[in-house]
């Protein structure tokens, strides 16, 4: 039912795979098109130049699975290239950079290390997956009152505005990101560790709606 949509998405991604061998971003998929104006008031319709670690993780799984489902080697080969370059360009000293442009972007984001731990597990590199999650524990753990979990960024992070995400800078337990860390530990068979993480955000559960606060 959804095959044509998936194939269309894959074509969009492959059109943005960097194929110039001398480029740092070689083999990785650029961030699409539409760029914020400097004042963040409107979008400019042009191609993004940067590559995102998280986006390339998503792209790997889509291309890998489409290759399996369709038997089309183009998708399998593209997924393999994305995989190799994620490891070559974006993995460093037990954690992942958030992305790359003319050089590696060394800002620290939670998803780049929690979801990429799932990527490492999927390609049979559980030891590296554990390194990534231990890095998360050291750099992203936080608490607000009785709520315990993980913040979205660590250190000085520049997005819409420059923010200091150290422990004293932005006190925020992020439920989505925290559950992503729990999911990664579950992938590695660490059920008790995952349960402990989930219990830490129990105060964020909304009993009236059945949901979890963001």
PDB file of C-alpha atoms in Angstrom:
ATOM      1  CA  UNK A   1       0.000   0.000   0.000  1.00  0.00           C
ATOM      2  CA  UNK A   2       2.839   2.417   0.847  1.00  0.00           C
ATOM      3  CA  UNK A   3       5.541   1.138  -1.502  1.00  0.00           C
ATOM      4  CA  UNK A   4       5.254   3.994  -4.005  1.00  0.00           C
ATOM      5  CA  UNK A   5       5.538   6.574  -1.247  1.00  0.00           C
ATOM      6  CA  UNK A   6       8.627   4.815   0.123  1.00  0.00           C
ATOM      7  CA  UNK A   7      10.204   4.634  -3.331  1.00  0.00           C
ATOM      8  CA  UNK A   8       9.504   8.329  -3.875  1.00  0.00           C
ATOM      9  CA  UNK A   9      11.143   9.147  -0.528  1.00  0.00           C
ATOM     10  CA  UNK A  10      14.158   7.049  -1.481  1.00  0.00           C
ATOM     11  CA  UNK A  11      14.535   8.878  -4.796  1.00  0.00           C
ATOM     12  CA  UNK A  12      14.444  12.196  -2.932  1.00  0.00           C
ATOM     13  CA  UNK A  13      17.207  10.995  -0.607  1.00  0.00           C
ATOM     14  CA  UNK A  14      19.397   9.566  -3.356  1.00  0.00           C
ATOM     15  CA  UNK A  15      19.191  12.877  -5.214  1.00  0.00           C
ATOM     16  CA  UNK A  16      20.859  14.403  -2.140  1.00  0.00           C
ATOM     17  CA  UNK A  17      23.603  11.840  -1.598  1.00  0.00           C
ATOM     18  CA  UNK A  18      27.006  13.502  -1.944  1.00  0.00           C
ATOM     19  CA  UNK A  19      29.009  11.592  -4.576  1.00  0.00           C
ATOM     20  CA  UNK A  20      32.103  13.799  -4.931  1.00  0.00           C
ATOM     21  CA  UNK A  21      34.873  11.602  -3.480  1.00  0.00           C
ATOM     22  CA  UNK A  22      37.033  14.458  -2.220  1.00  0.00           C
ATOM     23  CA  UNK A  23      34.178  15.919  -0.194  1.00  0.00           C
ATOM     24  CA  UNK A  24      34.089  15.335   3.584  1.00  0.00           C
ATOM     25  CA  UNK A  25      30.362  14.581   3.174  1.00  0.00           C
ATOM     26  CA  UNK A  26      30.964  11.890   0.521  1.00  0.00           C
ATOM     27  CA  UNK A  27      28.322   9.157   0.676  1.00  0.00           C
ATOM     28  CA  UNK A  28      26.133  11.036   3.149  1.00  0.00           C
ATOM     29  CA  UNK A  29      22.752  12.608   2.434  1.00  0.00           C
ATOM     30  CA  UNK A  30      22.287  16.356   2.633  1.00  0.00           C
ATOM     31  CA  UNK A  31      19.561  17.950   4.729  1.00  0.00           C
ATOM     32  CA  UNK A  32      16.982  18.596   2.006  1.00  0.00           C
ATOM     33  CA  UNK A  33      15.951  22.040   0.887  1.00  0.00           C
ATOM     34  CA  UNK A  34      14.506  25.183   2.465  1.00  0.00           C
ATOM     35  CA  UNK A  35      16.758  27.240   4.719  1.00  0.00           C
ATOM     36  CA  UNK A  36      15.797  29.639   7.502  1.00  0.00           C
ATOM     37  CA  UNK A  37      16.541  33.302   6.896  1.00  0.00           C
ATOM     38  CA  UNK A  38      19.081  34.765   9.385  1.00  0.00           C
ATOM     39  CA  UNK A  39      16.257  36.237  11.483  1.00  0.00           C
ATOM     40  CA  UNK A  40      14.241  32.966  11.411  1.00  0.00           C
ATOM     41  CA  UNK A  41      11.181  34.763  10.032  1.00  0.00           C
ATOM     42  CA  UNK A  42      10.816  32.930   6.703  1.00  0.00           C
ATOM     43  CA  UNK A  43      12.174  30.047   4.649  1.00  0.00           C
ATOM     44  CA  UNK A  44      14.376  30.413   1.586  1.00  0.00           C
ATOM     45  CA  UNK A  45      13.877  27.656  -0.999  1.00  0.00           C
ATOM     46  CA  UNK A  46      17.382  26.388  -1.669  1.00  0.00           C
ATOM     47  CA  UNK A  47      19.357  23.225  -1.058  1.00  0.00           C
ATOM     48  CA  UNK A  48      20.861  22.551   2.347  1.00  0.00           C
ATOM     49  CA  UNK A  49      24.599  21.896   2.325  1.00  0.00           C
ATOM     50  CA  UNK A  50      24.998  20.190   5.707  1.00  0.00           C
ATOM     51  CA  UNK A  51      24.531  16.516   6.513  1.00  0.00           C
ATOM     52  CA  UNK A  52      22.829  15.425   9.726  1.00  0.00           C
ATOM     53  CA  UNK A  53      23.925  12.340  11.668  1.00  0.00           C
ATOM     54  CA  UNK A  54      20.352  11.589  12.735  1.00  0.00           C
ATOM     55  CA  UNK A  55      18.964  12.017   9.197  1.00  0.00           C
ATOM     56  CA  UNK A  56      21.579   9.677   7.783  1.00  0.00           C
ATOM     57  CA  UNK A  57      20.713   7.063  10.393  1.00  0.00           C
ATOM     58  CA  UNK A  58      17.062   7.263   9.242  1.00  0.00           C
ATOM     59  CA  UNK A  59      18.144   7.116   5.596  1.00  0.00           C
ATOM     60  CA  UNK A  60      20.295   4.030   6.196  1.00  0.00           C
ATOM     61  CA  UNK A  61      17.357   2.047   7.562  1.00  0.00           C
ATOM     62  CA  UNK A  62      14.986   3.128   4.772  1.00  0.00           C
ATOM     63  CA  UNK A  63      17.468   2.335   2.003  1.00  0.00           C
ATOM     64  CA  UNK A  64      18.571  -0.935   3.600  1.00  0.00           C
ATOM     65  CA  UNK A  65      15.007  -2.169   4.024  1.00  0.00           C
ATOM     66  CA  UNK A  66      13.927  -1.073   0.545  1.00  0.00           C
ATOM     67  CA  UNK A  67      16.870  -2.962  -0.878  1.00  0.00           C
ATOM     68  CA  UNK A  68      15.691  -6.079   0.945  1.00  0.00           C
ATOM     69  CA  UNK A  69      12.026  -5.639  -0.019  1.00  0.00           C
ATOM     70  CA  UNK A  70      12.563  -4.782  -3.682  1.00  0.00           C
ATOM     71  CA  UNK A  71      15.755  -6.658  -4.497  1.00  0.00           C
ATOM     72  CA  UNK A  72      17.079  -3.439  -6.063  1.00  0.00           C
ATOM     73  CA  UNK A  73      20.832  -3.307  -5.475  1.00  0.00           C
ATOM     74  CA  UNK A  74      20.848   0.486  -5.917  1.00  0.00           C
ATOM     75  CA  UNK A  75      19.233   0.893  -2.500  1.00  0.00           C
ATOM     76  CA  UNK A  76      21.419  -1.733  -0.845  1.00  0.00           C
ATOM     77  CA  UNK A  77      24.609  -0.168  -2.199  1.00  0.00           C
ATOM     78  CA  UNK A  78      23.481   3.338  -1.187  1.00  0.00           C
ATOM     79  CA  UNK A  79      22.710   2.095   2.341  1.00  0.00           C
ATOM     80  CA  UNK A  80      26.136   0.470   2.590  1.00  0.00           C
ATOM     81  CA  UNK A  81      27.817   3.703   1.530  1.00  0.00           C
ATOM     82  CA  UNK A  82      25.809   5.718   4.080  1.00  0.00           C
ATOM     83  CA  UNK A  83      26.765   3.186   6.762  1.00  0.00           C
ATOM     84  CA  UNK A  84      30.481   3.327   5.964  1.00  0.00           C
ATOM     85  CA  UNK A  85      30.565   7.102   5.898  1.00  0.00           C
ATOM     86  CA  UNK A  86      28.596   7.528   9.126  1.00  0.00           C
ATOM     87  CA  UNK A  87      31.317   5.470  10.797  1.00  0.00           C
ATOM     88  CA  UNK A  88      34.184   7.179   8.982  1.00  0.00           C
ATOM     89  CA  UNK A  89      33.057  10.807   9.222  1.00  0.00           C
ATOM     90  CA  UNK A  90      30.629  11.152  12.122  1.00  0.00           C
ATOM     91  CA  UNK A  91      31.851   8.647  14.762  1.00  0.00           C
ATOM     92  CA  UNK A  92      34.765   9.813  16.894  1.00  0.00           C
ATOM     93  CA  UNK A  93      36.174   8.811  20.298  1.00  0.00           C
ATOM     94  CA  UNK A  94      33.143   6.850  21.474  1.00  0.00           C
ATOM     95  CA  UNK A  95      30.385   9.195  20.320  1.00  0.00           C
ATOM     96  CA  UNK A  96      28.814  10.789  17.257  1.00  0.00           C
ATOM     97  CA  UNK A  97      29.104  14.350  16.011  1.00  0.00           C
ATOM     98  CA  UNK A  98      25.773  15.988  15.222  1.00  0.00           C
ATOM     99  CA  UNK A  99      26.652  16.322  11.510  1.00  0.00           C
ATOM    100  CA  UNK A 100      29.059  17.888   9.053  1.00  0.00           C
ATOM    101  CA  UNK A 101      29.365  20.683   6.522  1.00  0.00           C
ATOM    102  CA  UNK A 102      32.799  21.921   5.434  1.00  0.00           C
ATOM    103  CA  UNK A 103      34.029  20.283   8.638  1.00  0.00           C
ATOM    104  CA  UNK A 104      32.533  18.068  11.335  1.00  0.00           C
ATOM    105  CA  UNK A 105      29.952  19.768  13.520  1.00  0.00           C
ATOM    106  CA  UNK A 106      31.143  19.048  17.042  1.00  0.00           C
ATOM    107  CA  UNK A 107      28.057  20.228  18.916  1.00  0.00           C
ATOM    108  CA  UNK A 108      26.502  17.473  20.999  1.00  0.00           C
ATOM    109  CA  UNK A 109      22.929  16.293  20.477  1.00  0.00           C
ATOM    110  CA  UNK A 110      21.180  13.479  22.334  1.00  0.00           C
ATOM    111  CA  UNK A 111      19.492  11.869  19.307  1.00  0.00           C
ATOM    112  CA  UNK A 112      22.779  11.686  17.418  1.00  0.00           C
ATOM    113  CA  UNK A 113      24.019   9.291  20.083  1.00  0.00           C
ATOM    114  CA  UNK A 114      20.903   7.464  21.306  1.00  0.00           C
ATOM    115  CA  UNK A 115      19.377   6.634  17.890  1.00  0.00           C
ATOM    116  CA  UNK A 116      22.825   5.989  16.472  1.00  0.00           C
ATOM    117  CA  UNK A 117      23.372   3.432  19.233  1.00  0.00           C
ATOM    118  CA  UNK A 118      20.432   1.576  17.644  1.00  0.00           C
ATOM    119  CA  UNK A 119      22.212   1.934  14.282  1.00  0.00           C
ATOM    120  CA  UNK A 120      25.413   0.470  15.754  1.00  0.00           C
ATOM    121  CA  UNK A 121      23.456  -2.439  17.218  1.00  0.00           C
ATOM    122  CA  UNK A 122      21.788  -3.064  13.841  1.00  0.00           C
ATOM    123  CA  UNK A 123      25.170  -3.404  12.111  1.00  0.00           C
ATOM    124  CA  UNK A 124      26.588  -5.691  14.803  1.00  0.00           C
ATOM    125  CA  UNK A 125      28.710  -3.187  16.733  1.00  0.00           C
ATOM    126  CA  UNK A 126      27.275  -3.548  20.230  1.00  0.00           C
ATOM    127  CA  UNK A 127      30.485  -2.498  21.999  1.00  0.00           C
ATOM    128  CA  UNK A 128      30.449   0.846  20.171  1.00  0.00           C
ATOM    129  CA  UNK A 129      26.705   1.165  20.874  1.00  0.00           C
ATOM    130  CA  UNK A 130      27.438   0.854  24.587  1.00  0.00           C
ATOM    131  CA  UNK A 131      30.184   3.473  24.294  1.00  0.00           C
ATOM    132  CA  UNK A 132      27.700   5.868  22.703  1.00  0.00           C
ATOM    133  CA  UNK A 133      25.130   5.290  25.456  1.00  0.00           C
ATOM    134  CA  UNK A 134      27.716   5.665  28.207  1.00  0.00           C
ATOM    135  CA  UNK A 135      28.659   8.979  26.575  1.00  0.00           C
ATOM    136  CA  UNK A 136      24.963   9.927  26.779  1.00  0.00           C
ATOM    137  CA  UNK A 137      24.928   9.096  30.493  1.00  0.00           C
ATOM    138  CA  UNK A 138      27.965  11.292  31.132  1.00  0.00           C
ATOM    139  CA  UNK A 139      26.926  14.308  29.085  1.00  0.00           C
ATOM    140  CA  UNK A 140      23.112  14.406  28.896  1.00  0.00           C
ATOM    141  CA  UNK A 141      21.805  13.091  32.238  1.00  0.00           C
ATOM    142  CA  UNK A 142      19.769  15.662  34.152  1.00  0.00           C
ATOM    143  CA  UNK A 143      16.966  16.051  36.634  1.00  0.00           C
ATOM    144  CA  UNK A 144      14.284  18.597  37.420  1.00  0.00           C
ATOM    145  CA  UNK A 145      12.827  18.050  40.862  1.00  0.00           C
ATOM    146  CA  UNK A 146      11.991  14.351  41.163  1.00  0.00           C
ATOM    147  CA  UNK A 147      12.010  13.838  37.383  1.00  0.00           C
ATOM    148  CA  UNK A 148      15.143  12.195  35.971  1.00  0.00           C
ATOM    149  CA  UNK A 149      16.164  11.707  32.363  1.00  0.00           C
ATOM    150  CA  UNK A 150      18.137  13.327  29.578  1.00  0.00           C
ATOM    151  CA  UNK A 151      18.350  16.758  27.988  1.00  0.00           C
ATOM    152  CA  UNK A 152      18.331  17.359  24.234  1.00  0.00           C
ATOM    153  CA  UNK A 153      21.771  18.976  23.909  1.00  0.00           C
ATOM    154  CA  UNK A 154      24.969  19.314  25.896  1.00  0.00           C
ATOM    155  CA  UNK A 155      27.424  22.180  26.188  1.00  0.00           C
ATOM    156  CA  UNK A 156      27.081  25.303  24.076  1.00  0.00           C
ATOM    157  CA  UNK A 157      24.635  24.622  21.263  1.00  0.00           C
ATOM    158  CA  UNK A 158      23.730  26.995  18.432  1.00  0.00           C
ATOM    159  CA  UNK A 159      20.341  26.447  16.800  1.00  0.00           C
ATOM    160  CA  UNK A 160      17.732  29.208  16.592  1.00  0.00           C
ATOM    161  CA  UNK A 161      19.739  30.914  19.296  1.00  0.00           C
ATOM    162  CA  UNK A 162      22.938  30.112  21.138  1.00  0.00           C
ATOM    163  CA  UNK A 163      22.127  28.325  24.392  1.00  0.00           C
ATOM    164  CA  UNK A 164      24.222  26.921  27.198  1.00  0.00           C
ATOM    165  CA  UNK A 165      22.869  23.411  27.811  1.00  0.00           C
ATOM    166  CA  UNK A 166      25.163  22.617  30.726  1.00  0.00           C
ATOM    167  CA  UNK A 167      23.519  21.402  33.921  1.00  0.00           C
ATOM    168  CA  UNK A 168      22.984  24.944  35.183  1.00  0.00           C
ATOM    169  CA  UNK A 169      22.013  26.423  31.822  1.00  0.00           C
ATOM    170  CA  UNK A 170      18.781  24.843  30.560  1.00  0.00           C
ATOM    171  CA  UNK A 171      17.103  22.603  33.184  1.00  0.00           C
ATOM    172  CA  UNK A 172      14.987  20.303  31.028  1.00  0.00           C
ATOM    173  CA  UNK A 173      14.183  16.602  31.054  1.00  0.00           C
ATOM    174  CA  UNK A 174      13.071  15.734  27.517  1.00  0.00           C
ATOM    175  CA  UNK A 175      10.615  12.834  27.502  1.00  0.00           C
ATOM    176  CA  UNK A 176      10.928  11.893  23.810  1.00  0.00           C
ATOM    177  CA  UNK A 177      14.715  11.842  23.932  1.00  0.00           C
ATOM    178  CA  UNK A 178      14.749  10.021  27.263  1.00  0.00           C
ATOM    179  CA  UNK A 179      12.522   7.267  25.890  1.00  0.00           C
ATOM    180  CA  UNK A 180      14.867   7.031  22.906  1.00  0.00           C
ATOM    181  CA  UNK A 181      17.715   6.235  25.297  1.00  0.00           C
ATOM    182  CA  UNK A 182      15.554   3.596  26.995  1.00  0.00           C
ATOM    183  CA  UNK A 183      14.795   2.082  23.572  1.00  0.00           C
ATOM    184  CA  UNK A 184      18.497   1.863  22.764  1.00  0.00           C
ATOM    185  CA  UNK A 185      19.296   0.072  26.024  1.00  0.00           C
ATOM    186  CA  UNK A 186      16.415  -2.341  25.318  1.00  0.00           C
ATOM    187  CA  UNK A 187      17.993  -3.117  21.929  1.00  0.00           C
ATOM    188  CA  UNK A 188      21.129  -4.132  23.826  1.00  0.00           C
ATOM    189  CA  UNK A 189      19.154  -6.398  26.172  1.00  0.00           C
ATOM    190  CA  UNK A 190      19.461  -4.077  29.189  1.00  0.00           C
ATOM    191  CA  UNK A 191      15.861  -4.304  30.367  1.00  0.00           C
ATOM    192  CA  UNK A 192      16.509  -3.234  33.960  1.00  0.00           C
ATOM    193  CA  UNK A 193      18.412  -0.163  32.793  1.00  0.00           C
ATOM    194  CA  UNK A 194      15.605   0.748  30.393  1.00  0.00           C
ATOM    195  CA  UNK A 195      12.980   0.331  33.139  1.00  0.00           C
ATOM    196  CA  UNK A 196      14.983   2.576  35.460  1.00  0.00           C
ATOM    197  CA  UNK A 197      15.085   5.314  32.797  1.00  0.00           C
ATOM    198  CA  UNK A 198      11.338   5.045  32.191  1.00  0.00           C
ATOM    199  CA  UNK A 199      10.614   5.215  35.926  1.00  0.00           C
ATOM    200  CA  UNK A 200      12.616   8.453  36.070  1.00  0.00           C
ATOM    201  CA  UNK A 201      10.100  10.237  33.841  1.00  0.00           C
ATOM    202  CA  UNK A 202       7.058   8.771  35.596  1.00  0.00           C
ATOM    203  CA  UNK A 203       6.142  12.264  36.918  1.00  0.00           C
ATOM    204  CA  UNK A 204       5.728  13.398  33.293  1.00  0.00           C
ATOM    205  CA  UNK A 205       2.939  10.890  32.654  1.00  0.00           C
ATOM    206  CA  UNK A 206      -0.419  12.645  32.423  1.00  0.00           C
ATOM    207  CA  UNK A 207      -3.017  10.382  34.008  1.00  0.00           C
ATOM    208  CA  UNK A 208      -5.874  12.555  32.750  1.00  0.00           C
ATOM    209  CA  UNK A 209      -5.020  12.113  29.075  1.00  0.00           C
ATOM    210  CA  UNK A 210      -2.945   8.942  29.102  1.00  0.00           C
ATOM    211  CA  UNK A 211      -0.092  10.802  27.389  1.00  0.00           C
ATOM    212  CA  UNK A 212       3.386  11.901  28.349  1.00  0.00           C
ATOM    213  CA  UNK A 213       4.342  15.564  28.631  1.00  0.00           C
ATOM    214  CA  UNK A 214       6.888  16.679  26.065  1.00  0.00           C
TER     215      UNK A 214
END
